[in-house]
Amino acid sequence: MSALPELWTHQPRSVLAFRPGRRVADIDTNATPGFRGEKAGAPELQAERNAAFAELQEMLYANGKAAGDHRSVLLVLQGMDTAGKGGIVEHVVGAGSPMGIRYRAFGVPTAEERSHHYLWRIRNALPPAGLLGVFDRSHYEDVLVVRVHNLVEPAVWAPRYDEINAFEKELVDAGTTIVKVAMFVSLDEQKKRLAERLERPDKHWKYNPGDLDERQLWPQYQQAYQDLLDKTSTEHAPWHVLPCDRKWYARLAVTELLIEALTAMRLSWPPADFDVEAERARLRAL
Ligand code: AMP
Ligand code: MG
């Protein structure tokens, strides 16, 4: 059921893994690493893999509910505006059961959040046992936007890389599988997507005039992403570098990353903790 479809020549987990020395500026955002299929075949494959993901995710939930399994999965989506984070949430994660999903988007911190350590709001949003947590932006904003806009001194943000690594290690040791995806679009593709948001009234809600200010800071963001990948791609929580100019590819790839993570947990349906035959007999008699 969860074997990698033959249209994949390489496992997304390995082909997308960030490798030391890799330059953010050199990422081919239009590429489809490890995949030899075409866009035309994507919807059918996506539907098939959505179903495989959904079954595994339900199993994770079932084990948390009925088998005392404390494990969870956390999908971390980071990317510039229009990279397609929302599309992943809708078209990939959305195939799962809402009961077992804890979605959280991180925006500009509220006054209350600002009064705490930056990881406070992150800890509050972690997935409980059996759940798939989804971070739409994350603690990494505290070494991205915060750094690019000098919201705090370098002496404050610089130690955060080590702190984040230690934080994630703690989560992994406590049973959370972390799937980190850094999503990259080209400047041209971003321009197209922002233009579309301006053209379509049904997309105005996604547009923020501030997005253009961020766009002007592209080189600074690239440098911040470079450092982020260099410093926080660890063995316990590696980064995946996802080219996102082709949405259909990005969605297929994240679906496989989730399937791989769930498969590695060797889940099965929790056995009944009651006598099935006796219950059948009781029910028949009622
Ligand atoms: P969006 O994801 O499009 O709704 O935008 C959320 C905005 O919140 C982005 O511009 C982020 O950079 C910003 N944001 C998220 N986390 C932080 C943070 N810790 N400090 C400042 N801004 C943040
Ligand atoms: Mg936005």
PDB file of C-alpha atoms and ligand atoms in Angstrom:
ATOM      1  CA  MET A   1       0.000   0.000   0.000  1.00  0.00           C
ATOM      2  CA  SER A   2       2.672   2.452   0.940  1.00  0.00           C
ATOM      3  CA  ALA A   3       5.431   1.270  -1.418  1.00  0.00           C
ATOM      4  CA  LEU A   4       6.837   4.178  -3.389  1.00  0.00           C
ATOM      5  CA  PRO A   5       5.044   4.488  -6.760  1.00  0.00           C
ATOM      6  CA  GLU A   6       7.311   3.615  -9.674  1.00  0.00           C
ATOM      7  CA  LEU A   7       7.111   7.145 -11.066  1.00  0.00           C
ATOM      8  CA  TRP A   8       9.549   8.039  -8.318  1.00  0.00           C
ATOM      9  CA  THR A   9      13.115   7.106  -9.231  1.00  0.00           C
ATOM     10  CA  HIS A  10      14.434   8.169  -5.812  1.00  0.00           C
ATOM     11  CA  GLN A  11      12.894   8.449  -2.391  1.00  0.00           C
ATOM     12  CA  PRO A  12      11.867  12.053  -1.754  1.00  0.00           C
ATOM     13  CA  ARG A  13      13.304  11.711   1.748  1.00  0.00           C
ATOM     14  CA  SER A  14      16.796  11.177   0.363  1.00  0.00           C
ATOM     15  CA  VAL A  15      16.690  13.168  -2.866  1.00  0.00           C
ATOM     16  CA  LEU A  16      15.308  16.263  -1.115  1.00  0.00           C
ATOM     17  CA  ALA A  17      17.474  15.988   2.015  1.00  0.00           C
ATOM     18  CA  PHE A  18      19.569  19.090   2.537  1.00  0.00           C
ATOM     19  CA  ARG A  19      23.238  18.292   2.016  1.00  0.00           C
ATOM     20  CA  PRO A  20      25.987  20.329   3.632  1.00  0.00           C
ATOM     21  CA  GLY A  21      27.538  22.731   1.161  1.00  0.00           C
ATOM     22  CA  ARG A  22      24.388  23.073  -0.900  1.00  0.00           C
ATOM     23  CA  ARG A  23      23.673  26.691  -1.830  1.00  0.00           C
ATOM     24  CA  VAL A  24      20.173  28.129  -1.534  1.00  0.00           C
ATOM     25  CA  ALA A  25      20.948  30.456  -4.439  1.00  0.00           C
ATOM     26  CA  ASP A  26      21.550  27.391  -6.655  1.00  0.00           C
ATOM     27  CA  ILE A  27      18.238  25.639  -5.959  1.00  0.00           C
ATOM     28  CA  ASP A  28      16.393  24.909  -9.194  1.00  0.00           C
ATOM     29  CA  THR A  29      12.907  25.793  -8.018  1.00  0.00           C
ATOM     30  CA  ASN A  30      11.387  24.454 -11.224  1.00  0.00           C
ATOM     31  CA  ALA A  31      12.903  20.979 -10.884  1.00  0.00           C
ATOM     32  CA  THR A  32      11.092  17.769  -9.938  1.00  0.00           C
ATOM     33  CA  PRO A  33      13.839  15.798  -8.159  1.00  0.00           C
ATOM     34  CA  GLY A  34      13.378  12.045  -8.084  1.00  0.00           C
ATOM     35  CA  PHE A  35      10.173  12.107 -10.108  1.00  0.00           C
ATOM     36  CA  ARG A  36       9.917  11.061 -13.710  1.00  0.00           C
ATOM     37  CA  GLY A  37       6.177  11.515 -14.214  1.00  0.00           C
ATOM     38  CA  GLU A  38       4.410  14.423 -15.879  1.00  0.00           C
ATOM     39  CA  LYS A  39       1.907  16.958 -14.637  1.00  0.00           C
ATOM     40  CA  ALA A  40      -0.853  15.195 -16.576  1.00  0.00           C
ATOM     41  CA  GLY A  41      -0.582  12.110 -14.396  1.00  0.00           C
ATOM     42  CA  ALA A  42      -0.293  13.994 -11.134  1.00  0.00           C
ATOM     43  CA  PRO A  43      -3.974  14.270 -10.118  1.00  0.00           C
ATOM     44  CA  GLU A  44      -4.549  10.537 -10.328  1.00  0.00           C
ATOM     45  CA  LEU A  45      -1.363   9.717  -8.452  1.00  0.00           C
ATOM     46  CA  GLN A  46      -2.100  12.413  -5.880  1.00  0.00           C
ATOM     47  CA  ALA A  47      -5.533  10.921  -5.189  1.00  0.00           C
ATOM     48  CA  GLU A  48      -4.043   7.463  -4.797  1.00  0.00           C
ATOM     49  CA  ARG A  49      -1.307   8.652  -2.441  1.00  0.00           C
ATOM     50  CA  ASN A  50      -3.709  10.854  -0.487  1.00  0.00           C
ATOM     51  CA  ALA A  51      -5.624   7.670   0.306  1.00  0.00           C
ATOM     52  CA  ALA A  52      -2.459   5.854   1.397  1.00  0.00           C
ATOM     53  CA  PHE A  53      -1.522   8.798   3.619  1.00  0.00           C
ATOM     54  CA  ALA A  54      -5.039   9.004   5.074  1.00  0.00           C
ATOM     55  CA  GLU A  55      -5.006   5.362   6.114  1.00  0.00           C
ATOM     56  CA  LEU A  56      -1.650   5.699   7.874  1.00  0.00           C
ATOM     57  CA  GLN A  57      -2.699   8.910   9.569  1.00  0.00           C
ATOM     58  CA  GLU A  58      -5.870   7.278  10.851  1.00  0.00           C
ATOM     59  CA  MET A  59      -3.737   4.441  12.177  1.00  0.00           C
ATOM     60  CA  LEU A  60      -1.537   6.923  14.023  1.00  0.00           C
ATOM     61  CA  TYR A  61      -4.642   8.477  15.558  1.00  0.00           C
ATOM     62  CA  ALA A  62      -6.127   5.081  16.428  1.00  0.00           C
ATOM     63  CA  ASN A  63      -2.940   4.046  18.218  1.00  0.00           C
ATOM     64  CA  GLY A  64      -2.874   7.273  20.210  1.00  0.00           C
ATOM     65  CA  LYS A  65      -6.509   6.806  21.167  1.00  0.00           C
ATOM     66  CA  ALA A  66      -6.747   3.096  21.781  1.00  0.00           C
ATOM     67  CA  ALA A  67      -3.282   1.685  22.255  1.00  0.00           C
ATOM     68  CA  GLY A  68      -1.557   4.175  24.549  1.00  0.00           C
ATOM     69  CA  ASP A  69       0.927   5.017  21.812  1.00  0.00           C
ATOM     70  CA  HIS A  70       2.414   8.388  22.733  1.00  0.00           C
ATOM     71  CA  ARG A  71       4.069   9.071  19.393  1.00  0.00           C
ATOM     72  CA  SER A  72       3.175  11.917  17.044  1.00  0.00           C
ATOM     73  CA  VAL A  73       4.330  13.537  13.816  1.00  0.00           C
ATOM     74  CA  LEU A  74       5.099  17.202  13.241  1.00  0.00           C
ATOM     75  CA  LEU A  75       5.200  18.659   9.740  1.00  0.00           C
ATOM     76  CA  VAL A  76       7.043  21.985   9.656  1.00  0.00           C
ATOM     77  CA  LEU A  77       6.384  24.105   6.566  1.00  0.00           C
ATOM     78  CA  GLN A  78       8.663  27.078   5.990  1.00  0.00           C
ATOM     79  CA  GLY A  79       8.754  29.215   2.871  1.00  0.00           C
ATOM     80  CA  MET A  80       8.399  32.715   1.515  1.00  0.00           C
ATOM     81  CA  ASP A  81       4.950  34.098   0.665  1.00  0.00           C
ATOM     82  CA  THR A  82       3.291  32.183  -2.189  1.00  0.00           C
ATOM     83  CA  ALA A  83       5.622  29.186  -1.802  1.00  0.00           C
ATOM     84  CA  GLY A  84       2.521  27.029  -1.443  1.00  0.00           C
ATOM     85  CA  LYS A  85       2.298  26.265   2.273  1.00  0.00           C
ATOM     86  CA  GLY A  86      -1.469  26.684   2.261  1.00  0.00           C
ATOM     87  CA  GLY A  87      -1.790  24.402  -0.748  1.00  0.00           C
ATOM     88  CA  ILE A  88       0.099  21.658   1.073  1.00  0.00           C
ATOM     89  CA  VAL A  89      -2.194  22.027   4.043  1.00  0.00           C
ATOM     90  CA  GLU A  90      -5.281  21.909   1.865  1.00  0.00           C
ATOM     91  CA  HIS A  91      -4.364  19.290  -0.731  1.00  0.00           C
ATOM     92  CA  VAL A  92      -2.026  17.007   1.191  1.00  0.00           C
ATOM     93  CA  VAL A  93      -2.802  17.242   4.902  1.00  0.00           C
ATOM     94  CA  GLY A  94      -6.457  17.888   4.048  1.00  0.00           C
ATOM     95  CA  ALA A  95      -6.748  14.321   2.776  1.00  0.00           C
ATOM     96  CA  GLY A  96      -6.393  13.117   6.353  1.00  0.00           C
ATOM     97  CA  SER A  97      -8.943  13.047   9.132  1.00  0.00           C
ATOM     98  CA  PRO A  98      -9.441  16.400  10.904  1.00  0.00           C
ATOM     99  CA  MET A  99      -9.829  14.556  14.201  1.00  0.00           C
ATOM    100  CA  GLY A 100      -6.191  13.585  14.099  1.00  0.00           C
ATOM    101  CA  ILE A 101      -4.699  16.807  12.784  1.00  0.00           C
ATOM    102  CA  ARG A 102      -3.570  19.807  14.753  1.00  0.00           C
ATOM    103  CA  TYR A 103      -2.963  22.724  12.415  1.00  0.00           C
ATOM    104  CA  ARG A 104      -1.327  25.925  13.556  1.00  0.00           C
ATOM    105  CA  ALA A 105      -0.246  28.958  11.535  1.00  0.00           C
ATOM    106  CA  PHE A 106       2.289  31.298  13.092  1.00  0.00           C
ATOM    107  CA  GLY A 107       1.963  34.978  12.318  1.00  0.00           C
ATOM    108  CA  VAL A 108       3.340  38.100  13.931  1.00  0.00           C
ATOM    109  CA  PRO A 109       3.414  37.282  17.652  1.00  0.00           C
ATOM    110  CA  THR A 110       0.589  38.662  19.741  1.00  0.00           C
ATOM    111  CA  ALA A 111       1.315  40.831  22.760  1.00  0.00           C
ATOM    112  CA  GLU A 112       0.925  37.804  24.988  1.00  0.00           C
ATOM    113  CA  GLU A 113       3.233  35.666  22.841  1.00  0.00           C
ATOM    114  CA  ARG A 114       5.816  38.439  22.800  1.00  0.00           C
ATOM    115  CA  SER A 115       5.858  38.497  26.563  1.00  0.00           C
ATOM    116  CA  HIS A 116       7.124  34.892  26.579  1.00  0.00           C
ATOM    117  CA  HIS A 117      10.180  33.095  25.213  1.00  0.00           C
ATOM    118  CA  TYR A 118       9.795  32.573  21.446  1.00  0.00           C
ATOM    119  CA  LEU A 119       9.364  28.820  21.889  1.00  0.00           C
ATOM    120  CA  TRP A 120       6.435  29.273  24.263  1.00  0.00           C
ATOM    121  CA  ARG A 121       3.787  29.505  21.553  1.00  0.00           C
ATOM    122  CA  ILE A 122       5.499  26.655  19.708  1.00  0.00           C
ATOM    123  CA  ARG A 123       5.358  24.336  22.717  1.00  0.00           C
ATOM    124  CA  ASN A 124       1.682  25.172  23.167  1.00  0.00           C
ATOM    125  CA  ALA A 125       0.931  24.046  19.626  1.00  0.00           C
ATOM    126  CA  LEU A 126       2.769  20.711  19.635  1.00  0.00           C
ATOM    127  CA  PRO A 127       0.764  17.652  18.578  1.00  0.00           C
ATOM    128  CA  PRO A 128      -0.438  15.425  21.422  1.00  0.00           C
ATOM    129  CA  ALA A 129      -0.122  11.643  21.213  1.00  0.00           C
ATOM    130  CA  GLY A 130      -1.456  10.188  17.969  1.00  0.00           C
ATOM    131  CA  LEU A 131      -1.785  13.493  16.188  1.00  0.00           C
ATOM    132  CA  LEU A 132      -0.222  14.953  13.100  1.00  0.00           C
ATOM    133  CA  GLY A 133       0.782  18.513  13.892  1.00  0.00           C
ATOM    134  CA  VAL A 134       1.196  20.971  11.071  1.00  0.00           C
ATOM    135  CA  PHE A 135       3.164  24.188  11.485  1.00  0.00           C
ATOM    136  CA  ASP A 136       2.435  26.744   8.767  1.00  0.00           C
ATOM    137  CA  ARG A 137       5.545  28.813   9.532  1.00  0.00           C
ATOM    138  CA  SER A 138       7.155  27.969  12.831  1.00  0.00           C
ATOM    139  CA  HIS A 139       9.893  28.714  15.356  1.00  0.00           C
ATOM    140  CA  TYR A 140      12.120  29.233  12.335  1.00  0.00           C
ATOM    141  CA  GLU A 141      10.524  32.639  11.790  1.00  0.00           C
ATOM    142  CA  ASP A 142      12.552  33.633  14.823  1.00  0.00           C
ATOM    143  CA  VAL A 143      15.737  33.223  12.788  1.00  0.00           C
ATOM    144  CA  LEU A 144      14.213  34.430   9.482  1.00  0.00           C
ATOM    145  CA  VAL A 145      11.916  37.464   9.594  1.00  0.00           C
ATOM    146  CA  VAL A 146      13.288  38.395  12.997  1.00  0.00           C
ATOM    147  CA  ARG A 147      16.836  38.373  11.675  1.00  0.00           C
ATOM    148  CA  VAL A 148      16.113  40.027   8.319  1.00  0.00           C
ATOM    149  CA  HIS A 149      14.205  42.858   9.985  1.00  0.00           C
ATOM    150  CA  ASN A 150      16.585  43.200  12.931  1.00  0.00           C
ATOM    151  CA  LEU A 151      13.690  42.707  15.317  1.00  0.00           C
ATOM    152  CA  VAL A 152      16.227  41.657  17.931  1.00  0.00           C
ATOM    153  CA  GLU A 153      20.009  41.985  18.166  1.00  0.00           C
ATOM    154  CA  PRO A 154      22.225  39.353  16.522  1.00  0.00           C
ATOM    155  CA  ALA A 155      23.401  38.435  20.003  1.00  0.00           C
ATOM    156  CA  VAL A 156      19.817  37.352  20.670  1.00  0.00           C
ATOM    157  CA  TRP A 157      18.984  35.472  17.467  1.00  0.00           C
ATOM    158  CA  ALA A 158      22.395  33.885  16.845  1.00  0.00           C
ATOM    159  CA  PRO A 159      22.191  31.384  19.741  1.00  0.00           C
ATOM    160  CA  ARG A 160      18.734  30.307  18.613  1.00  0.00           C
ATOM    161  CA  TYR A 161      20.021  27.800  16.052  1.00  0.00           C
ATOM    162  CA  ASP A 162      21.600  25.672  18.784  1.00  0.00           C
ATOM    163  CA  GLU A 163      18.620  26.220  21.000  1.00  0.00           C
ATOM    164  CA  ILE A 164      16.237  25.051  18.265  1.00  0.00           C
ATOM    165  CA  ASN A 165      18.358  21.965  17.618  1.00  0.00           C
ATOM    166  CA  ALA A 166      18.233  21.079  21.300  1.00  0.00           C
ATOM    167  CA  PHE A 167      14.487  21.758  21.435  1.00  0.00           C
ATOM    168  CA  GLU A 168      13.825  19.495  18.461  1.00  0.00           C
ATOM    169  CA  LYS A 169      16.054  16.780  19.925  1.00  0.00           C
ATOM    170  CA  GLU A 170      13.941  16.851  23.039  1.00  0.00           C
ATOM    171  CA  LEU A 171      10.778  16.432  20.939  1.00  0.00           C
ATOM    172  CA  VAL A 172      12.222  13.573  18.916  1.00  0.00           C
ATOM    173  CA  ASP A 173      13.416  11.807  22.064  1.00  0.00           C
ATOM    174  CA  ALA A 174       9.899  12.125  23.449  1.00  0.00           C
ATOM    175  CA  GLY A 175       8.421  10.355  20.399  1.00  0.00           C
ATOM    176  CA  THR A 176       7.702  13.037  17.806  1.00  0.00           C
ATOM    177  CA  THR A 177       8.869  12.487  14.243  1.00  0.00           C
ATOM    178  CA  ILE A 178       9.682  15.889  12.769  1.00  0.00           C
ATOM    179  CA  VAL A 179       9.330  16.397   9.005  1.00  0.00           C
ATOM    180  CA  LYS A 180      10.840  19.747   8.039  1.00  0.00           C
ATOM    181  CA  VAL A 181      10.164  21.139   4.592  1.00  0.00           C
ATOM    182  CA  ALA A 182      11.770  24.319   3.277  1.00  0.00           C
ATOM    183  CA  MET A 183       9.769  25.467   0.260  1.00  0.00           C
ATOM    184  CA  PHE A 184      11.399  27.506  -2.487  1.00  0.00           C
ATOM    185  CA  VAL A 185       9.843  29.396  -5.406  1.00  0.00           C
ATOM    186  CA  SER A 186      11.691  31.584  -7.882  1.00  0.00           C
ATOM    187  CA  LEU A 187      11.306  35.340  -7.845  1.00  0.00           C
ATOM    188  CA  ASP A 188       9.496  35.113 -11.201  1.00  0.00           C
ATOM    189  CA  GLU A 189       7.080  32.494  -9.981  1.00  0.00           C
ATOM    190  CA  GLN A 190       6.391  34.531  -6.856  1.00  0.00           C
ATOM    191  CA  LYS A 191       5.610  37.545  -9.012  1.00  0.00           C
ATOM    192  CA  LYS A 192       3.112  35.495 -11.030  1.00  0.00           C
ATOM    193  CA  ARG A 193       1.441  34.180  -7.905  1.00  0.00           C
ATOM    194  CA  LEU A 194       1.227  37.600  -6.292  1.00  0.00           C
ATOM    195  CA  ALA A 195      -0.226  38.998  -9.542  1.00  0.00           C
ATOM    196  CA  GLU A 196      -2.840  36.250  -9.508  1.00  0.00           C
ATOM    197  CA  ARG A 197      -3.753  37.134  -5.952  1.00  0.00           C
ATOM    198  CA  LEU A 198      -4.297  40.703  -7.059  1.00  0.00           C
ATOM    199  CA  GLU A 199      -6.312  39.687 -10.128  1.00  0.00           C
ATOM    200  CA  ARG A 200      -8.716  37.379  -8.356  1.00  0.00           C
ATOM    201  CA  PRO A 201     -11.133  38.689  -5.739  1.00  0.00           C
ATOM    202  CA  ASP A 202     -11.290  35.197  -4.257  1.00  0.00           C
ATOM    203  CA  LYS A 203      -7.545  35.467  -3.558  1.00  0.00           C
ATOM    204  CA  HIS A 204      -7.375  38.972  -2.159  1.00  0.00           C
ATOM    205  CA  TRP A 205      -7.583  37.572   1.352  1.00  0.00           C
ATOM    206  CA  LYS A 206      -4.215  35.904   0.815  1.00  0.00           C
ATOM    207  CA  TYR A 207      -2.549  39.113  -0.308  1.00  0.00           C
ATOM    208  CA  ASN A 208      -0.754  41.391   2.076  1.00  0.00           C
ATOM    209  CA  PRO A 209       0.853  44.640   0.869  1.00  0.00           C
ATOM    210  CA  GLY A 210       3.756  43.769   3.158  1.00  0.00           C
ATOM    211  CA  ASP A 211       4.520  40.773   0.899  1.00  0.00           C
ATOM    212  CA  LEU A 212       6.111  43.204  -1.566  1.00  0.00           C
ATOM    213  CA  ASP A 213       8.387  44.583   1.125  1.00  0.00           C
ATOM    214  CA  GLU A 214       9.509  41.057   1.951  1.00  0.00           C
ATOM    215  CA  ARG A 215      10.045  40.398  -1.744  1.00  0.00           C
ATOM    216  CA  GLN A 216      12.490  43.288  -1.879  1.00  0.00           C
ATOM    217  CA  LEU A 217      14.492  41.596   0.845  1.00  0.00           C
ATOM    218  CA  TRP A 218      14.893  38.368  -1.159  1.00  0.00           C
ATOM    219  CA  PRO A 219      18.738  38.247  -0.932  1.00  0.00           C
ATOM    220  CA  GLN A 220      18.634  38.778   2.822  1.00  0.00           C
ATOM    221  CA  TYR A 221      16.057  36.013   3.146  1.00  0.00           C
ATOM    222  CA  GLN A 222      18.164  33.720   0.975  1.00  0.00           C
ATOM    223  CA  GLN A 223      21.084  34.259   3.314  1.00  0.00           C
ATOM    224  CA  ALA A 224      18.883  33.642   6.339  1.00  0.00           C
ATOM    225  CA  TYR A 225      17.571  30.420   4.761  1.00  0.00           C
ATOM    226  CA  GLN A 226      21.135  29.390   3.964  1.00  0.00           C
ATOM    227  CA  ASP A 227      22.183  29.721   7.591  1.00  0.00           C
ATOM    228  CA  LEU A 228      19.033  28.016   8.761  1.00  0.00           C
ATOM    229  CA  LEU A 229      19.721  24.982   6.565  1.00  0.00           C
ATOM    230  CA  ASP A 230      23.426  24.943   7.393  1.00  0.00           C
ATOM    231  CA  LYS A 231      22.826  25.118  11.131  1.00  0.00           C
ATOM    232  CA  THR A 232      19.586  23.267  11.806  1.00  0.00           C
ATOM    233  CA  SER A 233      19.579  20.295   9.479  1.00  0.00           C
ATOM    234  CA  THR A 234      20.364  17.622  12.033  1.00  0.00           C
ATOM    235  CA  GLU A 235      20.301  13.872  12.047  1.00  0.00           C
ATOM    236  CA  HIS A 236      17.280  13.859  14.351  1.00  0.00           C
ATOM    237  CA  ALA A 237      15.392  16.506  12.357  1.00  0.00           C
ATOM    238  CA  PRO A 238      16.785  16.976   8.844  1.00  0.00           C
ATOM    239  CA  TRP A 239      15.565  19.605   6.420  1.00  0.00           C
ATOM    240  CA  HIS A 240      14.088  18.769   3.057  1.00  0.00           C
ATOM    241  CA  VAL A 241      14.623  21.313   0.309  1.00  0.00           C
ATOM    242  CA  LEU A 242      11.515  21.414  -1.848  1.00  0.00           C
ATOM    243  CA  PRO A 243      11.377  23.101  -5.266  1.00  0.00           C
ATOM    244  CA  CYS A 244       7.913  24.634  -5.445  1.00  0.00           C
ATOM    245  CA  ASP A 245       7.434  26.304  -8.825  1.00  0.00           C
ATOM    246  CA  ARG A 246       5.401  23.264  -9.813  1.00  0.00           C
ATOM    247  CA  LYS A 247       2.699  22.907  -7.210  1.00  0.00           C
ATOM    248  CA  TRP A 248       1.705  19.433  -8.372  1.00  0.00           C
ATOM    249  CA  TYR A 249       5.240  18.184  -7.731  1.00  0.00           C
ATOM    250  CA  ALA A 250       5.551  19.861  -4.330  1.00  0.00           C
ATOM    251  CA  ARG A 251       2.303  18.279  -3.170  1.00  0.00           C
ATOM    252  CA  LEU A 252       3.212  14.805  -4.377  1.00  0.00           C
ATOM    253  CA  ALA A 253       6.609  15.097  -2.691  1.00  0.00           C
ATOM    254  CA  VAL A 254       5.259  16.176   0.710  1.00  0.00           C
ATOM    255  CA  THR A 255       2.667  13.403   0.545  1.00  0.00           C
ATOM    256  CA  GLU A 256       5.504  10.897   0.109  1.00  0.00           C
ATOM    257  CA  LEU A 257       7.519  12.486   2.940  1.00  0.00           C
ATOM    258  CA  LEU A 258       4.549  12.014   5.257  1.00  0.00           C
ATOM    259  CA  ILE A 259       3.923   8.473   4.045  1.00  0.00           C
ATOM    260  CA  GLU A 260       7.594   7.657   4.595  1.00  0.00           C
ATOM    261  CA  ALA A 261       7.563   9.115   8.102  1.00  0.00           C
ATOM    262  CA  LEU A 262       4.401   7.234   9.059  1.00  0.00           C
ATOM    263  CA  THR A 263       5.579   3.989   7.475  1.00  0.00           C
ATOM    264  CA  ALA A 264       8.816   4.164   9.458  1.00  0.00           C
ATOM    265  CA  MET A 265       6.710   4.134  12.628  1.00  0.00           C
ATOM    266  CA  ARG A 266       5.564   0.600  11.751  1.00  0.00           C
ATOM    267  CA  LEU A 267       1.982   1.267  12.685  1.00  0.00           C
ATOM    268  CA  SER A 268      -0.780  -1.309  12.643  1.00  0.00           C
ATOM    269  CA  TRP A 269      -4.409  -1.255  13.722  1.00  0.00           C
ATOM    270  CA  PRO A 270      -4.636  -1.491  17.502  1.00  0.00           C
ATOM    271  CA  PRO A 271      -5.899  -4.888  18.609  1.00  0.00           C
ATOM    272  CA  ALA A 272      -9.212  -5.034  20.442  1.00  0.00           C
ATOM    273  CA  ASP A 273      -8.881  -4.836  24.213  1.00  0.00           C
ATOM    274  CA  PHE A 274     -12.112  -6.795  24.570  1.00  0.00           C
ATOM    275  CA  ASP A 275     -13.300 -10.241  23.525  1.00  0.00           C
ATOM    276  CA  VAL A 276     -14.534  -9.693  19.970  1.00  0.00           C
ATOM    277  CA  GLU A 277     -16.368 -13.025  19.768  1.00  0.00           C
ATOM    278  CA  ALA A 278     -18.127 -12.477  23.082  1.00  0.00           C
ATOM    279  CA  GLU A 279     -19.187  -8.991  22.029  1.00  0.00           C
ATOM    280  CA  ARG A 280     -20.551 -10.329  18.731  1.00  0.00           C
ATOM    281  CA  ALA A 281     -22.591 -12.864  20.642  1.00  0.00           C
ATOM    282  CA  ARG A 282     -23.887 -10.233  23.059  1.00  0.00           C
ATOM    283  CA  LEU A 283     -24.863  -7.948  20.187  1.00  0.00           C
ATOM    284  CA  ARG A 284     -26.689 -10.732  18.361  1.00  0.00           C
ATOM    285  CA  ALA A 285     -28.732 -11.398  21.462  1.00  0.00           C
ATOM    286  CA  LEU A 286     -29.827  -7.801  21.907  1.00  0.00           C
TER     287      LEU A 286
HETATM  288  P1  AMP B   1       1.116  34.623   6.543  1.00  0.00           P
HETATM  289  O1  AMP B   1       1.803  33.308   6.797  1.00  0.00           O
HETATM  290  O2  AMP B   1       1.106  35.015   5.106  1.00  0.00           O
HETATM  291  O3  AMP B   1      -0.229  34.699   7.194  1.00  0.00           O
HETATM  292  O4  AMP B   1       2.002  35.763   7.241  1.00  0.00           O
HETATM  293  C1  AMP B   1       2.387  35.679   8.554  1.00  0.00           C
HETATM  294  C2  AMP B   1       3.408  36.759   8.802  1.00  0.00           C
HETATM  295  O5  AMP B   1       3.814  36.685  10.159  1.00  0.00           O
HETATM  296  C3  AMP B   1       4.649  36.621   7.952  1.00  0.00           C
HETATM  297  O6  AMP B   1       4.997  37.853   7.391  1.00  0.00           O
HETATM  298  C4  AMP B   1       5.700  36.178   8.963  1.00  0.00           C
HETATM  299  O7  AMP B   1       6.995  36.567   8.638  1.00  0.00           O
HETATM  300  C5  AMP B   1       5.202  36.847  10.229  1.00  0.00           C
HETATM  301  N1  AMP B   1       5.759  36.199  11.421  1.00  0.00           N
HETATM  302  C6  AMP B   1       5.658  34.904  11.761  1.00  0.00           C
HETATM  303  N2  AMP B   1       6.358  34.656  12.878  1.00  0.00           N
HETATM  304  C7  AMP B   1       6.909  35.816  13.264  1.00  0.00           C
HETATM  305  C8  AMP B   1       7.759  36.195  14.336  1.00  0.00           C
HETATM  306  N3  AMP B   1       8.162  35.308  15.257  1.00  0.00           N
HETATM  307  N4  AMP B   1       8.143  37.492  14.418  1.00  0.00           N
HETATM  308  C9  AMP B   1       7.718  38.375  13.489  1.00  0.00           C
HETATM  309  N5  AMP B   1       6.927  38.089  12.449  1.00  0.00           N
HETATM  310  C10 AMP B   1       6.535  36.808  12.334  1.00  0.00           C
HETATM  311 MG    MG B   2       1.077  35.750   3.317  1.00  0.00          MG
END
